[in-house]
Coordinates of C-alpha atoms in Angstrom, one line a residue:
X514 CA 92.2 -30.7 -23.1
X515 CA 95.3 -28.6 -21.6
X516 CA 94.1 -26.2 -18.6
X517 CA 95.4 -23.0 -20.4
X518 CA 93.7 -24.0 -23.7
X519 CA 90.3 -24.7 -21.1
X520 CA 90.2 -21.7 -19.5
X521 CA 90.5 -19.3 -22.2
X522 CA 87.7 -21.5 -23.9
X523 CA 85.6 -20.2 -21.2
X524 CA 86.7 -16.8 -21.5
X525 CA 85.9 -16.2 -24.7
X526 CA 82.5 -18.3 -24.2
X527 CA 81.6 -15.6 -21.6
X528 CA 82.8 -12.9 -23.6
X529 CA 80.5 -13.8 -26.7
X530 CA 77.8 -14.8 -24.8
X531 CA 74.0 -13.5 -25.7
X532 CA 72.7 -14.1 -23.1
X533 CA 75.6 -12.1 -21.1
X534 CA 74.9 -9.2 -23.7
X535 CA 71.3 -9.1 -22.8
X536 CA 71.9 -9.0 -19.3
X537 CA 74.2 -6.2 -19.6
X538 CA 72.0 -4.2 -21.8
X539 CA 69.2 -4.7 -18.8
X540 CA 71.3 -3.1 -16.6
X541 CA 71.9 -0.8 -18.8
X542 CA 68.5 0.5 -19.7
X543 CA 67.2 0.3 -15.9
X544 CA 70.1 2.8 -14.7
X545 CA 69.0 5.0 -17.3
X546 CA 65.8 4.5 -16.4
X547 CA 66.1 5.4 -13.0
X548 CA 68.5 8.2 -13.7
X549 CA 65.9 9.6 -15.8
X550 CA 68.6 10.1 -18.5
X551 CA 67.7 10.0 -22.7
X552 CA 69.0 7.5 -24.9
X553 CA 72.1 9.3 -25.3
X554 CA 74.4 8.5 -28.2
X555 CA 78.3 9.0 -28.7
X556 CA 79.4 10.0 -32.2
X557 CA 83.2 9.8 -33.0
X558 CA 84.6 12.1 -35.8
X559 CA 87.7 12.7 -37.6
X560 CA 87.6 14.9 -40.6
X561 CA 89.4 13.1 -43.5
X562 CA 87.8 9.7 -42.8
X563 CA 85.4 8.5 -45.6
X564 CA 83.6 6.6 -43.5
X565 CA 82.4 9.8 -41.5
X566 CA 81.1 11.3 -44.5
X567 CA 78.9 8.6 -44.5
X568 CA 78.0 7.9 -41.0
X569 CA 77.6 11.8 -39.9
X570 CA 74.7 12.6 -42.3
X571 CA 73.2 8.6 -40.8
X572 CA 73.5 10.0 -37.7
X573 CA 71.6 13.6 -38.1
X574 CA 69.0 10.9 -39.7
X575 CA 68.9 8.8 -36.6
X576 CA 68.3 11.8 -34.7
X577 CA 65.4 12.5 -36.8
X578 CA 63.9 8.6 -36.4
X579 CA 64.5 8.3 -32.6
X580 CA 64.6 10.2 -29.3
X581 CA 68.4 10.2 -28.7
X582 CA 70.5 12.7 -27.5
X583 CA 73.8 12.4 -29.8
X584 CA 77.0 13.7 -28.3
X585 CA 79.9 14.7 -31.2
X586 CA 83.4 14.2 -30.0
X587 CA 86.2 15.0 -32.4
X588 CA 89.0 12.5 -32.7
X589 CA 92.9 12.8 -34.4
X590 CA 94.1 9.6 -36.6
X591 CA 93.7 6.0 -35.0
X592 CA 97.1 5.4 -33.1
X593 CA 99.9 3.1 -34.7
X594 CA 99.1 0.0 -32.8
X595 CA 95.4 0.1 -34.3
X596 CA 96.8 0.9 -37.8
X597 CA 98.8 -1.8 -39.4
X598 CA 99.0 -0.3 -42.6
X599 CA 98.9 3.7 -42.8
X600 CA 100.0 3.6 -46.0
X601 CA 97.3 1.6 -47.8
X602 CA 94.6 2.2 -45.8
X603 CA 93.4 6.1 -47.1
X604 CA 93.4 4.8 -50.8
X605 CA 91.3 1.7 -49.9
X606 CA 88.9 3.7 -47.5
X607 CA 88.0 6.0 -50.3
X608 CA 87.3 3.5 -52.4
X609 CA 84.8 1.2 -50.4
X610 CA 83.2 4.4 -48.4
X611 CA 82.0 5.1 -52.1
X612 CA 81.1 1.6 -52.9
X613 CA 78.9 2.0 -49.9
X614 CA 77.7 5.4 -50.5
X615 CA 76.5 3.9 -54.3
X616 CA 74.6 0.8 -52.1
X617 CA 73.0 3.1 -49.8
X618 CA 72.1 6.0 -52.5
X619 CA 74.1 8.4 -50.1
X620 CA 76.4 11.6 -51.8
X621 CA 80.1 10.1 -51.7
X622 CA 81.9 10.0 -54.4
X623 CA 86.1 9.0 -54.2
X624 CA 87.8 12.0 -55.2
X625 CA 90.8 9.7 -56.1
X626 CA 93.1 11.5 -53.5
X627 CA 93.3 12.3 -49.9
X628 CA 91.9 15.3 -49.1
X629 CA 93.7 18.6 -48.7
X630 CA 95.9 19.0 -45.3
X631 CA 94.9 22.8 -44.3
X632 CA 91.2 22.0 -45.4
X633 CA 91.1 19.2 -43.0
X634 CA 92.8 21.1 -40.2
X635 CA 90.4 24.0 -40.6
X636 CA 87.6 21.3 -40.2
X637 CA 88.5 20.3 -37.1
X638 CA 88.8 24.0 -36.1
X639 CA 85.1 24.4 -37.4
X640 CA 84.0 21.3 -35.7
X641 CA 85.8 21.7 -32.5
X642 CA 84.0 25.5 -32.0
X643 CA 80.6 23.9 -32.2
X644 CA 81.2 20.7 -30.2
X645 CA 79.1 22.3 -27.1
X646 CA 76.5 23.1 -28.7
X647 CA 73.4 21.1 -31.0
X648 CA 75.2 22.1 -33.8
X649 CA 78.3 19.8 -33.6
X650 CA 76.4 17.2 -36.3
X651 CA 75.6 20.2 -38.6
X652 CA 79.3 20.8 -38.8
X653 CA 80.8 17.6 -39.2
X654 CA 78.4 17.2 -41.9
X655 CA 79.2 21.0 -43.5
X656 CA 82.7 20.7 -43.1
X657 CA 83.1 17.4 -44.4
X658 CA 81.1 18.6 -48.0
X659 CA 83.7 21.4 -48.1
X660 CA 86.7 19.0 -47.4
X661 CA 86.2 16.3 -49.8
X662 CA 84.8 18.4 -52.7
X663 CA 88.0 21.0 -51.7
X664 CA 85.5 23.8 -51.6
X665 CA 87.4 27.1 -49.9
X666 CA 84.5 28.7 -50.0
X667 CA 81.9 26.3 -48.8
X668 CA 84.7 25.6 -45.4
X669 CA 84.8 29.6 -45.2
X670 CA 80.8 29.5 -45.0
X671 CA 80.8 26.6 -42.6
X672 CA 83.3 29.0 -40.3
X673 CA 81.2 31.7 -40.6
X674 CA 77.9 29.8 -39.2
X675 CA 79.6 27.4 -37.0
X676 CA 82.8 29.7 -35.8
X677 CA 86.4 28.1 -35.5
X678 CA 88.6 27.1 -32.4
X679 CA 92.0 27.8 -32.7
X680 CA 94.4 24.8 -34.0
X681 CA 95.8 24.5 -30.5
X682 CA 91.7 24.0 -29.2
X683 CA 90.8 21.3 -32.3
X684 CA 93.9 19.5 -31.4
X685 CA 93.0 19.3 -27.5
X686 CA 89.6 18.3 -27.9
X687 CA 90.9 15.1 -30.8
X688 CA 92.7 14.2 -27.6
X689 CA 90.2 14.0 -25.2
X690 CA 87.4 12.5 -28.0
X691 CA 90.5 10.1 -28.7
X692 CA 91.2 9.1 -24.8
X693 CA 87.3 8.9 -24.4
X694 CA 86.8 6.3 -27.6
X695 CA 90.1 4.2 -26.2
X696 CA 88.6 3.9 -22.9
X697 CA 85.2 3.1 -23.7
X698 CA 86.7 0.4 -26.0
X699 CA 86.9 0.9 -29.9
X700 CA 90.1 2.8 -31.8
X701 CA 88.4 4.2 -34.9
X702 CA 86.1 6.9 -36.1
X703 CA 83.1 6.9 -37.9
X704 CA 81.3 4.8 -34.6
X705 CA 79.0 4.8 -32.6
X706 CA 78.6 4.0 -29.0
X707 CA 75.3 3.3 -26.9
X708 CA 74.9 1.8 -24.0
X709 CA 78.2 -0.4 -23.9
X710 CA 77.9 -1.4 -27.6
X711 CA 79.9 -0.3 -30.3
X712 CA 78.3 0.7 -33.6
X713 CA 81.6 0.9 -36.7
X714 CA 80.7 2.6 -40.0
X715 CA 77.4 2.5 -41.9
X716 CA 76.4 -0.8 -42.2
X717 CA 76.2 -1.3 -38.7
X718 CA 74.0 1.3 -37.4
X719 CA 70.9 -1.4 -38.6
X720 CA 72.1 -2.9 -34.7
X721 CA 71.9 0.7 -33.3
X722 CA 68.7 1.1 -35.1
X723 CA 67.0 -2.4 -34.1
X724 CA 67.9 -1.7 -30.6
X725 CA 66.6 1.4 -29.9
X726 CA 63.5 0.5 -31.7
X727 CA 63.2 -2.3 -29.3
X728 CA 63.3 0.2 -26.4
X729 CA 61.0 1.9 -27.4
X730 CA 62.8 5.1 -28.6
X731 CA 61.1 5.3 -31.9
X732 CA 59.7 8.8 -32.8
X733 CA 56.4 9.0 -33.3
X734 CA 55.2 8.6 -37.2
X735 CA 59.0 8.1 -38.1
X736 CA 59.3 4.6 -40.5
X737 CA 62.5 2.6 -40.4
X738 CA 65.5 3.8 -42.0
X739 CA 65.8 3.3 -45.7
X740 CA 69.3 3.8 -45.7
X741 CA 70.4 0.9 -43.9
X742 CA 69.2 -2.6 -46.1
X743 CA 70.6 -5.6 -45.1
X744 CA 74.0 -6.5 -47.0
X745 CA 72.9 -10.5 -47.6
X746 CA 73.4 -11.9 -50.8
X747 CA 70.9 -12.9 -53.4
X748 CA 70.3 -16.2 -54.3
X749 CA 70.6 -15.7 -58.1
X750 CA 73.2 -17.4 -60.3
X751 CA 75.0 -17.8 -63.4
X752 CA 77.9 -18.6 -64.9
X753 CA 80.9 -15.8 -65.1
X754 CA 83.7 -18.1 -65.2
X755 CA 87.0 -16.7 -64.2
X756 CA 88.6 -17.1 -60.6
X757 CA 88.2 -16.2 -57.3
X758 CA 91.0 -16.0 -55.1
X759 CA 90.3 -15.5 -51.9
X760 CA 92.6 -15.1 -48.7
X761 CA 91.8 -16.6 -45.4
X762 CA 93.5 -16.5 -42.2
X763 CA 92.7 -19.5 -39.6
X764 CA 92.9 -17.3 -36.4
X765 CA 90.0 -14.6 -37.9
X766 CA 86.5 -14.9 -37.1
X767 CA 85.5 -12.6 -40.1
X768 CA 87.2 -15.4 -42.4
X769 CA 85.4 -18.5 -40.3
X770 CA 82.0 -15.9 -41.3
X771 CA 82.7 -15.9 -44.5
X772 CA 84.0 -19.1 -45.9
X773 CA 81.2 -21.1 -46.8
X774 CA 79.3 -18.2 -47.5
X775 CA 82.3 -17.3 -50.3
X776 CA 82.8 -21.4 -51.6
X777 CA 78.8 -21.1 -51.7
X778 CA 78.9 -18.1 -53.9
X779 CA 81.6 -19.5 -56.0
X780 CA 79.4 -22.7 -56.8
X781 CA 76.5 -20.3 -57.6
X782 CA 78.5 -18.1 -60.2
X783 CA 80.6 -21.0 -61.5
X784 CA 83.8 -19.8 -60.4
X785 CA 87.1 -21.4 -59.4
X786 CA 88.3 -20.8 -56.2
X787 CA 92.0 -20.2 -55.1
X788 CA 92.6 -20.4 -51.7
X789 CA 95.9 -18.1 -50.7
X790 CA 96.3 -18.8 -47.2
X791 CA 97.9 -15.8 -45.3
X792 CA 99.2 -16.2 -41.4
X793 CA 97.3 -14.0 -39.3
X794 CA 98.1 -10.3 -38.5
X795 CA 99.7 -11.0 -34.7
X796 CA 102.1 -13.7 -36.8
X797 CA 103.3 -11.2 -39.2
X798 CA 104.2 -9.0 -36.4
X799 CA 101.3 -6.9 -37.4
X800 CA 99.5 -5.4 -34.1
X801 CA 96.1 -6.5 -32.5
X802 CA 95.8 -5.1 -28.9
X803 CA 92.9 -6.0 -26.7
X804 CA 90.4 -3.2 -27.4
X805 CA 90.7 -3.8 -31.0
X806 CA 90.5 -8.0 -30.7
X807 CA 87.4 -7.5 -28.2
X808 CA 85.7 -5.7 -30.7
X809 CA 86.0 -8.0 -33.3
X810 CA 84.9 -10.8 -31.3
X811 CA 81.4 -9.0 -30.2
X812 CA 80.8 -7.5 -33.7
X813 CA 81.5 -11.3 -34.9
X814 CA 78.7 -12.8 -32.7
X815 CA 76.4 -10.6 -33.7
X816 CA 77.4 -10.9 -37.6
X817 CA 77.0 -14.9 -37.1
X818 CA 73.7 -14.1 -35.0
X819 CA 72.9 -12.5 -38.3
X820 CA 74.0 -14.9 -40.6
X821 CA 72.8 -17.6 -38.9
X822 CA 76.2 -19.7 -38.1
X823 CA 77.3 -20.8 -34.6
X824 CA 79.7 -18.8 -32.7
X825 CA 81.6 -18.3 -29.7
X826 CA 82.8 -21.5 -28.5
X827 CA 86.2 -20.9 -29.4
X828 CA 89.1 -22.7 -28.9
X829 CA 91.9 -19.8 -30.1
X830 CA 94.7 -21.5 -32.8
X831 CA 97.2 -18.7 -32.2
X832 CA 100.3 -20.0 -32.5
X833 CA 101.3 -23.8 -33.1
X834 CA 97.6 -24.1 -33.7
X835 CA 97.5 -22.4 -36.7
X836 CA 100.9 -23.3 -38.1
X837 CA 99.8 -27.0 -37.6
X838 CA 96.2 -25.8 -39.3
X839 CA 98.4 -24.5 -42.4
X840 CA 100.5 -27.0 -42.7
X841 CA 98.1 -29.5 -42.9
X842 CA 95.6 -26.9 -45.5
X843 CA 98.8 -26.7 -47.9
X844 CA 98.5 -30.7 -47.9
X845 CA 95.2 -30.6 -48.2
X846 CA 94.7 -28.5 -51.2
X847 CA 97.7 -30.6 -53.0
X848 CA 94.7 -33.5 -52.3
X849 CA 91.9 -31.4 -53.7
X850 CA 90.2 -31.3 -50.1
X851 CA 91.6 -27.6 -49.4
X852 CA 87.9 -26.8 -48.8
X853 CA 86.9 -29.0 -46.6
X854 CA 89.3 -28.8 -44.8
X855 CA 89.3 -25.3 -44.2
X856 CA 85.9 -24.7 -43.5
X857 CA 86.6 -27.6 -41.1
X858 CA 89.1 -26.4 -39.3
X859 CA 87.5 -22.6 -39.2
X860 CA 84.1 -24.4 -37.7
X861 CA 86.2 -26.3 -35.3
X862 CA 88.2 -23.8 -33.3
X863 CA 86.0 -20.7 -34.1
X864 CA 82.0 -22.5 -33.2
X865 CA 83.0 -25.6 -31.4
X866 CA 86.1 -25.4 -29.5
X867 CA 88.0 -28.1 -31.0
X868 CA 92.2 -28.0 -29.9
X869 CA 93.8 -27.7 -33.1
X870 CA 96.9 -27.7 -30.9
X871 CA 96.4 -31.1 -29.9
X872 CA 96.8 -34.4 -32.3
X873 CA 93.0 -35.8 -31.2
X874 CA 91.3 -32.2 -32.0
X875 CA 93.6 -31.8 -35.4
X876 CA 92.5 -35.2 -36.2
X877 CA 89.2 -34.8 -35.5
X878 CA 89.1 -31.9 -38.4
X879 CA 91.3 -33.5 -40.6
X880 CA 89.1 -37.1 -40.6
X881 CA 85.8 -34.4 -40.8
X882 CA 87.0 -33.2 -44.4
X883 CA 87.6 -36.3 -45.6
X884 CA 91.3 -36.6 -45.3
X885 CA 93.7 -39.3 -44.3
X886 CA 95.0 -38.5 -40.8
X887 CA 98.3 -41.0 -40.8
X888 CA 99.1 -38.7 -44.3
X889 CA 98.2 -35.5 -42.9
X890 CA 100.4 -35.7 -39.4
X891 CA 103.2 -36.7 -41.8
X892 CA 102.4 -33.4 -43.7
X893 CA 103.1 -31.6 -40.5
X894 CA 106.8 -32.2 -41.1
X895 CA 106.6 -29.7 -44.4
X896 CA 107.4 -26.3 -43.8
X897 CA 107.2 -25.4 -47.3
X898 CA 103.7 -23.8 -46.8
X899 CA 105.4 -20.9 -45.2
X900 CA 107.0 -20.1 -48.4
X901 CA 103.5 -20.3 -50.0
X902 CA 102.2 -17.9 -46.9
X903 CA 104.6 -15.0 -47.3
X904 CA 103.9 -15.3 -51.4
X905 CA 100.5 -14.9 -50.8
X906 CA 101.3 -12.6 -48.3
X907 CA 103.0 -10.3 -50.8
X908 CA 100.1 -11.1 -54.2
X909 CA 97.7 -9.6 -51.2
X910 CA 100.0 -6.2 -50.4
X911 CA 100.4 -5.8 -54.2
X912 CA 96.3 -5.8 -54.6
X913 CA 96.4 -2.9 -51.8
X914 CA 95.1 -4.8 -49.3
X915 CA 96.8 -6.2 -45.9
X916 CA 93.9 -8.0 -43.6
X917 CA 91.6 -11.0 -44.2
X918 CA 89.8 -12.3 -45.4
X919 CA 90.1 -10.4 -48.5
X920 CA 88.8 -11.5 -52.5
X921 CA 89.8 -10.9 -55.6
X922 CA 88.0 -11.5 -58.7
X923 CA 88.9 -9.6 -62.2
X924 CA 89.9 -6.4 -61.4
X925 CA 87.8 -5.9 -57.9
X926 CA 89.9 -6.5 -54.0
X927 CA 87.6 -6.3 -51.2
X928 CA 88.2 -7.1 -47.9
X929 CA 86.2 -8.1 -45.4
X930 CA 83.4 -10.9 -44.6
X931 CA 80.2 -7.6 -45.1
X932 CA 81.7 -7.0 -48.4
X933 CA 81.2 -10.7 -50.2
X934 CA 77.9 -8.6 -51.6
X935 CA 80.2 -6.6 -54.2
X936 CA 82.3 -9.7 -55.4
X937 CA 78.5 -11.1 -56.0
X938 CA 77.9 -8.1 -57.8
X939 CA 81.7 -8.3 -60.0
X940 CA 80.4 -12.2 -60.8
X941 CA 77.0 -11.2 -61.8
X942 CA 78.2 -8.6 -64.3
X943 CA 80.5 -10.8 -65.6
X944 CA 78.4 -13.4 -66.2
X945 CA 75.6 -11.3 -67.7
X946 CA 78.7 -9.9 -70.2
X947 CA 79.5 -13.9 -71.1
X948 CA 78.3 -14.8 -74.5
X949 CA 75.2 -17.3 -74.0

């Protein structure tokens, strides 16, 4: 194996490591410990965010369930090079915050539209006048009721209880809560942080939850949360016909998480599957700086931890890697094998740090999912699976979506490897609507 390709192997191995996490959340806990400091919580905000109308009222309820004490720092819009795709993004936020909010049994509901600019800039004012005091939660929570029902007069009341900063205050303090999240390592709001760990939108907080539990921070007589089940899917099955397309990327972990997971599903619902293979964000001059990457990589470990599916010894295709990888799928698909070999190659470079750079790692994959290797190499050759990546490109901007892996199936786009769940729930309901 080449030295370069070696030592980031090990990188990444150490990054990703459990036991390395565990370790560090030792340290953790005995500084606080002898600090005799709480359990103290971070909470990033940004009025206009779905996800925060969701994770604020989780919060208040964490506070309830364990002996934290939750900080509230305001933050302004994630940055551009965090933010591939302003455009799309509000419109598909909406939508799966209230797909979530209907899963949890929580009050969301899309409005349909953004919400309005002056109601959102007043919320921040609200928010920003109460962020040194206990009441900070209380008002994220008020203000964002107001904002996304476009209630004057509930914001007005919320003023009146809370107070209001002036616009030249909320802006200054969405700075600092802004600088503060970049440098402690995420780039979005509706997380939390504790203790070097990064919690992102609802259906993550059951890690906040299990660790402090396991730290003994559980209120006394307090029960688990209801709100957060684990998103598995069901075993059930049927048969609702139609297609699945789904669109992978070789250098994402969600999409290695997902794959046989989503081939699995497919089988159970009797489906057909269409694999659209799109190159990966960096390769489409779409940005990925570190804090968001390192993210991604922790929050897949612990999703695979989860899920049950080996992680972290990763051998990173960017580059020749994956255009090799696609070159050879595109083949592969034309053979029927498209499958195998995918899930072949994801295994390899995301769970066993196999060089899909190098012709004895490639071949290794390629010979795994039952493919010829003398044919495949040849297939190298072909650049027409480009063409086929920048159409599927395009069939995946048209849906409204832009990152992988993403799934279509009738008239429902989802993207990401947590939301395999409501694809189960589109094939269900249209198998139950089949004639028997």
């Amino acid at each position: 194996m080449r030295m370069r390709v070696w030592l980031r192997r090990q990188v990444y191995r150490a990054l990703t490591s459990p036991a390395r996490r565990e370790a560090r959340r030792k340290r953790v806990e005995a500084k606080r410990v002898r600090r005799e400091e709480p359990h103290r919580v971070h909470y990033f905000h940004r009025p206009g965010d779905p996800a925060c109308a969701l994770m604020a009222p989780l919060a208040a309820a964490l506070c309830e369930r364990f002996d934290i004490e939750l900080t509230v720092h305001l933050t302004g819009l994630p940055a551009a090079d965090v933010n591939p795709d302003p455009e799309r993004l509000p419109d598909y936020a909406r939508r799966d915050t209230a797909a979530l909010a209907r899963h949890f049994g929580l009050p969301f509901t899309d409005p349909g539209h953004a919400p309005d600019a002056a109601l959102e800039a007043r919320a921040a004012t609200i928010i920003t006048a109460a962020l040194n005091s206990h009441e900070a939660l209380q008002a994220a929570i008020a203000t964002d009721e107001a904002l996304w029902h476009r209630d004057d007069a509930a914001m007005s009341a919320a003023a009146a209880g809370f107070g209001e900063a002036s616009p030249e205050a909320a802006a200054k303090a969405a700075e600092l809560g802004s600088a503060l999240r970049d440098e402690l390592g995420h780039f979005q709001s509706a997380t939390l942080y504790y203790g070097g760990e990064w919690y992102w939108t609802a259906d993550r907080l059951h890690y906040l939850e299990a660790r402090l539990t396991d730290l003994g921070a559980t209120r006394a007589g307090k029960a688990r949360s209801p709100l957060t089940p684990t998103l598995l899917e069901s075993q059930a099955s049927g048969d609702s016909g139609g297609v699945l397309d789904i669109y992978p990327s070789l250098r994402s972990p969600y999409t290695y998480l997902a794959m046989e997971r989503a081939f699995a599903l497919a089988d159970r619902w009797q489906t057909r599957v269409e694999i659209r293979f799109v190159l990966p964000m960096v390769m489409r001059s779409l940005p990925v700086p570190r804090r968001k990457g390192q993210y991604f990589l922790l929050d897949a470990q612990r999703e695979a931890e989860r899920l049950g599916l080996p992680f972290g010894n990763i051998c990173d295709p960017l580059g020749p890697p994956t255009e090799r990888g696609l070159a050879v799928l595109h083949y592969a698909m034309g053979q029927d094998k498209g499958r195998e070999f995918l899930t072949s190659f994801l295994r390899g470079v995301w769970a066993e740090g196999v060089d899909a750079g190098s012709d004895r790692g490639l071949r290794q994959l390629v010979e795994r999912a039952g493919l010829d290797w003398v044919a495949a190499k040849a297939a190298l050759g072909d650049d027409s699976w480009r063409a086929v990546a920048e159409s599927n490109r395009e069939r995946l901007l048209k849906l409204g979506l832009w990152g992988v892996p993403a799934f279509h199936t009738g008239d429902l786009s989802v993207w990401g490897q947590d939301r395999l769940w409501r694809i189960e729930q589109a094939l269900s309901a249209r198998a139950e609507a089949r004639p028997s």
